[in-house]
Amino acid sequence: MDYEAMDTLEDVGPRVTVREAGKGHVNFTLGNVDLAFANSLRRIMLAEIPTMAVDIVEFEANTSVLADEFIAHRLGLIPLNSKSVDDVLDGRDCDCDGYCENCSITLTLHARCTGSEVMKVYARDLVVGEPRPNEWVGQPVITDPDGLGAVICKLRQGQELRLKCIAKKGIAKEHAKWAPTSAVGFEYDPHNKLRHLDYWYEEDPVKEWPESKNKDWEEKPQEGEPFNYDAQPERFYYEVESIGNLEPDAVIQQGIKVMQQKLAAVIQELTGDEARNGLNGDGIDGPTSPDGLHGGVDYAMDQGYTTPYVNGGGASAWGGNATPYGATPYGQNGWA
């Protein structure tokens, strides 16, 4: 066996070191990648991982002091379990008109205060309807010790709240309610050897700026050491905090999957190979939001002088036509 070759292979590909892991967060380092790759993973984990969230609220009765829109906004921000969310169809891929059991989850709520004391309505009072793709998806995430969940509203005697929620799959790039993480900490070069940071200070930056907790993972630069203009960051430090709809390790795995889908799409466009159908043959389309642009407008084919809003994008509202880049306003190509 060629042990020398095995030692060489150890440095090929990304290297992950998990420093701390819990139920709602994970702290790890990523090496053997460049800054663009590391930052892309961070941005994807923040905004492009598909999750479930309440998107439509149909009110049947609301005699509380809160307006319908106020309660609908609070319902949209309640985390819903998104485990195996791939079992739910994207709204754009479903043939239904609006929503159905294949692309949405239904939750109902009926609360009425009959006593003299103020009654609180919690997330636990939401009832998940059947059928649904699996046993986890759509269930409200409740993490407090009492098992109550977030407060939706308060009712006085005689007040009633009766509604139906439609949860759909989407991404945080469309709305923050689909965010899988509350925060993603990201740092590199804790000693600032690359001079990517310029600290503002009054007298002494060493005394006024606290040291990073990641400084012990890298060698401290020597005093008077010459600056290396070719140096690149070698290790990146992440701290991912989940809001509960996905476990932290699932957030990272889904982020890598979305990145693979995006890279597969780029490769297909560059090579023109339609046979390459993305990740494991499952398609190249990344996660999308249920509410997007409709009407069949293809922005990728736009010549730079059309618009989808007026008269099909060709003619202007005043009867004229679009002017391509090579033509002058007087109808002559080129200048005399």
CSV table of C-alpha atoms in Angstrom, one decimal:
chain,number,residue,atom,x,y,z
A,1,MET,CA,0.0,0.0,0.0
A,2,ASP,CA,1.3,3.5,-0.9
A,3,TYR,CA,1.2,5.3,2.4
A,4,GLU,CA,2.9,8.4,0.9
A,5,ALA,CA,0.0,8.8,-1.6
A,6,MET,CA,-2.5,8.5,1.3
A,7,ASP,CA,-0.8,11.3,3.1
A,8,THR,CA,-1.1,13.5,0.0
A,9,LEU,CA,-4.8,12.8,-0.3
A,10,GLU,CA,-5.4,14.0,3.3
A,11,ASP,CA,-4.9,17.6,2.2
A,12,VAL,CA,-7.2,17.4,-0.8
A,13,GLY,CA,-10.7,18.8,-0.3
A,14,PRO,CA,-12.3,20.7,2.5
A,15,ARG,CA,-11.4,19.8,6.1
A,16,VAL,CA,-14.0,20.3,8.9
A,17,THR,CA,-13.3,20.3,12.6
A,18,VAL,CA,-16.2,20.4,14.9
A,19,ARG,CA,-15.2,22.3,18.1
A,20,GLU,CA,-18.6,22.4,19.9
A,21,ALA,CA,-22.0,21.1,19.1
A,22,GLY,CA,-25.4,21.4,20.9
A,23,LYS,CA,-29.1,21.0,20.2
A,24,GLY,CA,-29.4,24.5,18.7
A,25,HIS,CA,-25.9,25.5,17.6
A,26,VAL,CA,-22.6,24.1,16.2
A,27,ASN,CA,-19.2,25.6,16.2
A,28,PHE,CA,-16.7,24.4,13.6
A,29,THR,CA,-13.8,25.3,11.5
A,30,LEU,CA,-13.4,24.9,7.7
A,31,GLY,CA,-10.0,24.5,6.0
A,32,ASN,CA,-8.5,23.8,2.5
A,33,VAL,CA,-11.0,26.1,0.8
A,34,ASP,CA,-10.7,29.7,-0.4
A,35,LEU,CA,-12.5,32.8,1.0
A,36,ALA,CA,-15.1,32.8,-1.8
A,37,PHE,CA,-16.1,29.3,-1.1
A,38,ALA,CA,-16.3,29.8,2.7
A,39,ASN,CA,-18.3,33.0,2.3
A,40,SER,CA,-20.7,31.4,-0.2
A,41,LEU,CA,-21.5,28.7,2.3
A,42,ARG,CA,-22.2,31.3,4.9
A,43,ARG,CA,-24.6,33.2,2.7
A,44,ILE,CA,-26.4,30.1,1.6
A,45,MET,CA,-26.9,29.0,5.2
A,46,LEU,CA,-28.4,32.4,5.9
A,47,ALA,CA,-30.8,32.8,3.0
A,48,GLU,CA,-31.1,29.9,0.6
A,49,ILE,CA,-32.0,26.8,2.5
A,50,PRO,CA,-35.7,25.8,2.0
A,51,THR,CA,-37.9,25.6,5.1
A,52,MET,CA,-41.6,25.7,6.0
A,53,ALA,CA,-43.4,28.8,7.2
A,54,VAL,CA,-47.0,30.1,7.3
A,55,ASP,CA,-47.6,32.0,4.1
A,56,ILE,CA,-51.4,32.4,3.9
A,57,VAL,CA,-53.8,33.0,6.8
A,58,GLU,CA,-57.6,32.7,6.3
A,59,PHE,CA,-59.5,34.4,9.1
A,60,GLU,CA,-63.0,33.1,10.0
A,61,ALA,CA,-63.4,35.1,13.2
A,62,ASN,CA,-61.2,37.6,15.0
A,63,THR,CA,-62.7,39.7,17.8
A,64,SER,CA,-59.4,40.3,19.6
A,65,VAL,CA,-57.8,43.7,19.9
A,66,LEU,CA,-55.2,42.8,17.2
A,67,ALA,CA,-55.8,43.3,13.5
A,68,ASP,CA,-55.8,40.4,11.1
A,69,GLU,CA,-52.6,41.5,9.5
A,70,PHE,CA,-50.8,41.8,12.9
A,71,ILE,CA,-51.8,38.2,13.9
A,72,ALA,CA,-50.9,36.9,10.4
A,73,HIS,CA,-47.4,38.4,10.7
A,74,ARG,CA,-46.9,36.8,14.1
A,75,LEU,CA,-48.0,33.4,12.8
A,76,GLY,CA,-45.6,33.7,9.9
A,77,LEU,CA,-42.7,34.1,12.3
A,78,ILE,CA,-43.5,30.9,14.3
A,79,PRO,CA,-40.8,28.3,13.4
A,80,LEU,CA,-42.2,25.1,11.8
A,81,ASN,CA,-40.4,21.8,11.7
A,82,SER,CA,-38.8,21.5,8.3
A,83,LYS,CA,-37.2,18.0,8.7
A,84,SER,CA,-37.4,16.2,5.3
A,85,VAL,CA,-38.8,19.4,3.7
A,86,ASP,CA,-37.8,18.0,0.3
A,87,ASP,CA,-41.0,15.8,0.5
A,88,VAL,CA,-43.0,19.0,0.0
A,89,LEU,CA,-43.3,20.2,-3.5
A,90,ASP,CA,-42.3,23.8,-4.3
A,91,GLY,CA,-45.3,26.0,-5.1
A,92,ARG,CA,-44.0,26.6,-8.7
A,93,ASP,CA,-43.7,22.9,-9.4
A,94,CYS,CA,-47.2,22.0,-8.3
A,95,ASP,CA,-50.1,22.0,-10.8
A,96,CYS,CA,-52.7,23.0,-8.2
A,97,ASP,CA,-54.5,26.4,-8.2
A,98,GLY,CA,-53.1,28.1,-5.1
A,99,TYR,CA,-52.2,25.3,-2.7
A,100,CYS,CA,-52.9,21.6,-2.1
A,101,GLU,CA,-51.7,18.8,0.2
A,102,ASN,CA,-48.7,18.2,-2.0
A,103,CYS,CA,-47.2,21.7,-1.8
A,104,SER,CA,-48.5,23.0,1.6
A,105,ILE,CA,-49.4,22.1,5.2
A,106,THR,CA,-52.6,23.2,6.8
A,107,LEU,CA,-52.8,24.4,10.5
A,108,THR,CA,-56.0,25.4,12.2
A,109,LEU,CA,-56.6,27.5,15.3
A,110,HIS,CA,-59.8,28.0,17.3
A,111,ALA,CA,-59.6,29.8,20.7
A,112,ARG,CA,-62.4,31.4,22.7
A,113,CYS,CA,-62.1,33.0,26.1
A,114,THR,CA,-65.0,32.1,28.4
A,115,GLY,CA,-63.6,33.1,31.7
A,116,SER,CA,-63.0,36.4,33.4
A,117,GLU,CA,-59.2,36.2,33.3
A,118,VAL,CA,-57.1,37.0,30.2
A,119,MET,CA,-56.4,33.9,28.1
A,120,LYS,CA,-53.2,33.6,26.2
A,121,VAL,CA,-53.1,31.8,22.8
A,122,TYR,CA,-49.9,29.9,22.2
A,123,ALA,CA,-48.2,28.2,19.3
A,124,ARG,CA,-49.1,24.8,20.9
A,125,ASP,CA,-52.7,25.6,20.1
A,126,LEU,CA,-52.1,25.3,16.4
A,127,VAL,CA,-53.4,21.9,15.1
A,128,VAL,CA,-51.6,20.4,12.1
A,129,GLY,CA,-53.9,19.0,9.5
A,130,GLU,CA,-53.7,15.7,7.6
A,131,PRO,CA,-52.5,14.4,5.3
A,132,ARG,CA,-49.0,15.7,5.2
A,133,PRO,CA,-45.8,14.4,3.5
A,134,ASN,CA,-44.2,13.1,6.7
A,135,GLU,CA,-44.7,13.1,10.5
A,136,TRP,CA,-42.4,16.0,11.2
A,137,VAL,CA,-42.9,18.7,8.6
A,138,GLY,CA,-45.2,21.6,9.6
A,139,GLN,CA,-45.2,21.0,13.3
A,140,PRO,CA,-44.7,24.2,15.4
A,141,VAL,CA,-41.3,24.3,17.0
A,142,ILE,CA,-41.7,24.5,20.8
A,143,THR,CA,-38.5,24.7,22.9
A,144,ASP,CA,-39.6,26.4,26.2
A,145,PRO,CA,-39.7,24.2,29.3
A,146,ASP,CA,-43.5,24.6,29.7
A,147,GLY,CA,-44.1,23.4,26.2
A,148,LEU,CA,-46.2,26.4,25.3
A,149,GLY,CA,-44.4,28.0,22.4
A,150,ALA,CA,-44.6,31.6,21.3
A,151,VAL,CA,-47.6,33.8,22.3
A,152,ILE,CA,-49.9,34.5,19.4
A,153,CYS,CA,-52.3,36.8,21.1
A,154,LYS,CA,-54.3,37.5,24.3
A,155,LEU,CA,-58.1,37.2,24.5
A,156,ARG,CA,-60.6,38.7,27.0
A,157,GLN,CA,-63.9,37.3,28.0
A,158,GLY,CA,-66.1,36.7,24.9
A,159,GLN,CA,-63.3,37.3,22.4
A,160,GLU,CA,-62.7,34.6,19.8
A,161,LEU,CA,-60.0,33.7,17.2
A,162,ARG,CA,-60.7,31.2,14.5
A,163,LEU,CA,-58.4,30.8,11.5
A,164,LYS,CA,-56.6,28.5,9.0
A,165,CYS,CA,-52.9,28.8,8.2
A,166,ILE,CA,-51.3,27.6,4.9
A,167,ALA,CA,-47.6,26.8,5.3
A,168,LYS,CA,-45.5,26.7,2.2
A,169,LYS,CA,-41.9,26.0,1.4
A,170,GLY,CA,-39.6,28.9,0.7
A,171,ILE,CA,-36.2,30.5,1.3
A,172,ALA,CA,-35.1,33.5,3.5
A,173,LYS,CA,-34.0,35.4,0.4
A,174,GLU,CA,-37.7,36.0,-0.2
A,175,HIS,CA,-38.7,36.6,3.4
A,176,ALA,CA,-37.0,36.2,6.8
A,177,LYS,CA,-39.7,33.9,8.1
A,178,TRP,CA,-38.1,31.1,6.0
A,179,ALA,CA,-34.7,31.6,7.6
A,180,PRO,CA,-33.2,28.4,9.1
A,181,THR,CA,-30.7,30.3,11.3
A,182,SER,CA,-30.9,33.2,13.7
A,183,ALA,CA,-27.2,34.0,13.1
A,184,VAL,CA,-24.1,32.6,11.4
A,185,GLY,CA,-20.9,33.7,13.0
A,186,PHE,CA,-18.0,33.9,10.5
A,187,GLU,CA,-14.4,34.8,11.1
A,188,TYR,CA,-11.0,34.3,9.6
A,189,ASP,CA,-7.5,35.6,10.3
A,190,PRO,CA,-8.1,36.3,14.0
A,191,HIS,CA,-4.7,38.0,14.3
A,192,ASN,CA,-5.4,40.3,11.3
A,193,LYS,CA,-2.1,39.3,9.6
A,194,LEU,CA,-3.7,39.9,6.2
A,195,ARG,CA,-4.7,43.5,7.2
A,196,HIS,CA,-8.2,43.0,5.9
A,197,LEU,CA,-9.5,45.0,8.9
A,198,ASP,CA,-8.6,48.5,9.8
A,199,TYR,CA,-9.5,49.0,13.5
A,200,TRP,CA,-10.8,52.3,14.6
A,201,TYR,CA,-9.2,53.4,17.9
A,202,GLU,CA,-8.5,56.4,20.0
A,203,GLU,CA,-5.1,55.5,21.5
A,204,ASP,CA,-4.2,51.8,21.3
A,205,PRO,CA,-6.1,49.3,19.2
A,206,VAL,CA,-4.6,46.3,21.2
A,207,LYS,CA,-6.2,47.6,24.5
A,208,GLU,CA,-9.4,48.9,23.0
A,209,TRP,CA,-10.3,45.9,20.8
A,210,PRO,CA,-10.9,42.5,22.6
A,211,GLU,CA,-9.0,39.6,21.2
A,212,SER,CA,-10.9,36.9,19.3
A,213,LYS,CA,-11.6,33.6,20.9
A,214,ASN,CA,-10.2,32.0,17.7
A,215,LYS,CA,-6.7,33.4,18.1
A,216,ASP,CA,-5.5,30.3,19.9
A,217,TRP,CA,-6.1,28.2,16.8
A,218,GLU,CA,-3.5,30.1,14.7
A,219,GLU,CA,0.0,31.1,15.3
A,220,LYS,CA,0.5,34.7,16.4
A,221,PRO,CA,2.7,36.8,14.1
A,222,GLN,CA,6.1,37.8,15.3
A,223,GLU,CA,6.8,41.4,16.1
A,224,GLY,CA,8.4,43.1,13.1
A,225,GLU,CA,7.5,40.3,10.8
A,226,PRO,CA,7.4,41.5,7.2
A,227,PHE,CA,4.0,41.5,5.5
A,228,ASN,CA,3.3,38.7,3.1
A,229,TYR,CA,1.5,40.0,0.1
A,230,ASP,CA,0.8,36.5,-1.2
A,231,ALA,CA,-0.8,35.2,2.0
A,232,GLN,CA,-4.4,33.8,1.9
A,233,PRO,CA,-6.7,32.9,4.7
A,234,GLU,CA,-6.4,29.2,5.5
A,235,ARG,CA,-8.9,28.5,8.2
A,236,PHE,CA,-12.5,29.8,8.6
A,237,TYR,CA,-14.4,29.8,11.9
A,238,TYR,CA,-18.2,29.3,11.9
A,239,GLU,CA,-20.8,29.4,14.6
A,240,VAL,CA,-24.3,28.4,13.3
A,241,GLU,CA,-27.4,29.0,15.5
A,242,SER,CA,-30.6,27.3,14.4
A,243,ILE,CA,-34.0,28.7,15.2
A,244,GLY,CA,-35.3,25.2,15.6
A,245,ASN,CA,-36.9,24.3,12.3
A,246,LEU,CA,-33.8,22.4,11.3
A,247,GLU,CA,-31.0,20.9,13.3
A,248,PRO,CA,-27.6,22.6,13.0
A,249,ASP,CA,-26.0,19.7,11.2
A,250,ALA,CA,-28.9,19.6,8.8
A,251,VAL,CA,-28.5,23.3,8.1
A,252,ILE,CA,-24.9,22.7,7.0
A,253,GLN,CA,-25.7,19.7,4.9
A,254,GLN,CA,-28.5,21.5,3.2
A,255,GLY,CA,-26.2,24.5,2.6
A,256,ILE,CA,-23.7,22.2,0.9
A,257,LYS,CA,-26.4,20.6,-1.2
A,258,VAL,CA,-27.7,24.0,-2.4
A,259,MET,CA,-24.2,25.0,-3.3
A,260,GLN,CA,-23.7,21.8,-5.3
A,261,GLN,CA,-26.9,22.6,-7.2
A,262,LYS,CA,-25.8,26.1,-8.0
A,263,LEU,CA,-22.4,25.0,-9.2
A,264,ALA,CA,-24.0,22.2,-11.3
A,265,ALA,CA,-26.2,24.9,-13.0
A,266,VAL,CA,-23.1,27.0,-13.8
A,267,ILE,CA,-21.3,24.0,-15.3
A,268,GLN,CA,-24.3,23.1,-17.4
A,269,GLU,CA,-24.6,26.7,-18.8
A,270,LEU,CA,-20.9,26.8,-19.5
A,271,THR,CA,-20.6,23.4,-21.2
A,272,GLY,CA,-24.0,23.4,-22.8
A,273,ASP,CA,-24.5,19.8,-21.6
A,274,GLU,CA,-28.2,19.3,-21.1
A,275,ALA,CA,-27.6,15.7,-20.1
A,276,ARG,CA,-25.9,16.9,-16.8
A,277,ASN,CA,-29.0,17.3,-14.7
A,278,GLY,CA,-27.5,18.7,-11.6
A,279,LEU,CA,-26.8,17.0,-8.3
A,280,ASN,CA,-27.3,13.2,-8.6
A,281,GLY,CA,-29.7,13.7,-11.5
A,282,ASP,CA,-32.2,15.5,-9.4
A,283,GLY,CA,-32.3,18.7,-11.3
A,284,ILE,CA,-30.2,21.9,-11.2
A,285,ASP,CA,-32.8,24.2,-9.9
A,286,GLY,CA,-32.0,25.5,-6.4
A,287,PRO,CA,-34.6,26.3,-3.7
A,288,THR,CA,-37.1,28.9,-4.7
A,289,SER,CA,-39.8,30.9,-3.0
A,290,PRO,CA,-43.5,30.1,-3.5
A,291,ASP,CA,-44.2,33.7,-4.5
A,292,GLY,CA,-42.2,34.8,-7.5
A,293,LEU,CA,-42.5,36.4,-10.9
A,294,HIS,CA,-45.1,34.8,-13.2
A,295,GLY,CA,-46.3,35.2,-16.7
A,296,GLY,CA,-43.5,33.3,-18.4
A,297,VAL,CA,-41.1,36.3,-18.7
A,298,ASP,CA,-37.6,35.0,-19.5
A,299,TYR,CA,-35.2,37.6,-18.1
A,300,ALA,CA,-32.2,35.6,-19.2
A,301,MET,CA,-33.1,36.2,-22.9
A,302,ASP,CA,-33.6,39.9,-22.4
A,303,GLN,CA,-31.6,42.0,-24.9
A,304,GLY,CA,-31.2,44.8,-22.4
A,305,TYR,CA,-33.8,47.1,-23.8
A,306,THR,CA,-37.1,45.3,-23.2
A,307,THR,CA,-39.4,45.3,-20.2
A,308,PRO,CA,-42.0,42.8,-19.1
A,309,TYR,CA,-44.4,45.4,-17.8
A,310,VAL,CA,-45.7,47.3,-20.8
A,311,ASN,CA,-47.1,45.9,-24.1
A,312,GLY,CA,-45.2,42.7,-23.8
A,313,GLY,CA,-41.9,44.5,-23.5
A,314,GLY,CA,-41.4,45.3,-27.1
A,315,ALA,CA,-43.2,48.6,-27.8
A,316,SER,CA,-43.4,51.5,-25.5
A,317,ALA,CA,-46.6,52.9,-24.1
A,318,TRP,CA,-46.5,55.8,-26.6
A,319,GLY,CA,-46.5,53.6,-29.7
A,320,GLY,CA,-42.8,53.6,-30.3
A,321,ASN,CA,-40.6,50.5,-30.3
A,322,ALA,CA,-37.5,49.5,-28.3
A,323,THR,CA,-34.2,50.9,-29.4
A,324,PRO,CA,-31.3,48.4,-29.4
A,325,TYR,CA,-27.9,49.5,-28.3
A,326,GLY,CA,-26.4,49.7,-31.8
A,327,ALA,CA,-29.0,52.1,-33.3
A,328,THR,CA,-29.2,55.9,-32.8
A,329,PRO,CA,-32.5,57.6,-31.8
A,330,TYR,CA,-32.8,58.8,-35.5
A,331,GLY,CA,-32.9,55.3,-37.0
A,332,GLN,CA,-29.4,55.3,-38.3
A,333,ASN,CA,-26.9,52.7,-37.3
A,334,GLY,CA,-23.6,54.4,-36.4
A,335,TRP,CA,-22.6,58.0,-36.4
A,336,ALA,CA,-21.9,60.2,-39.4
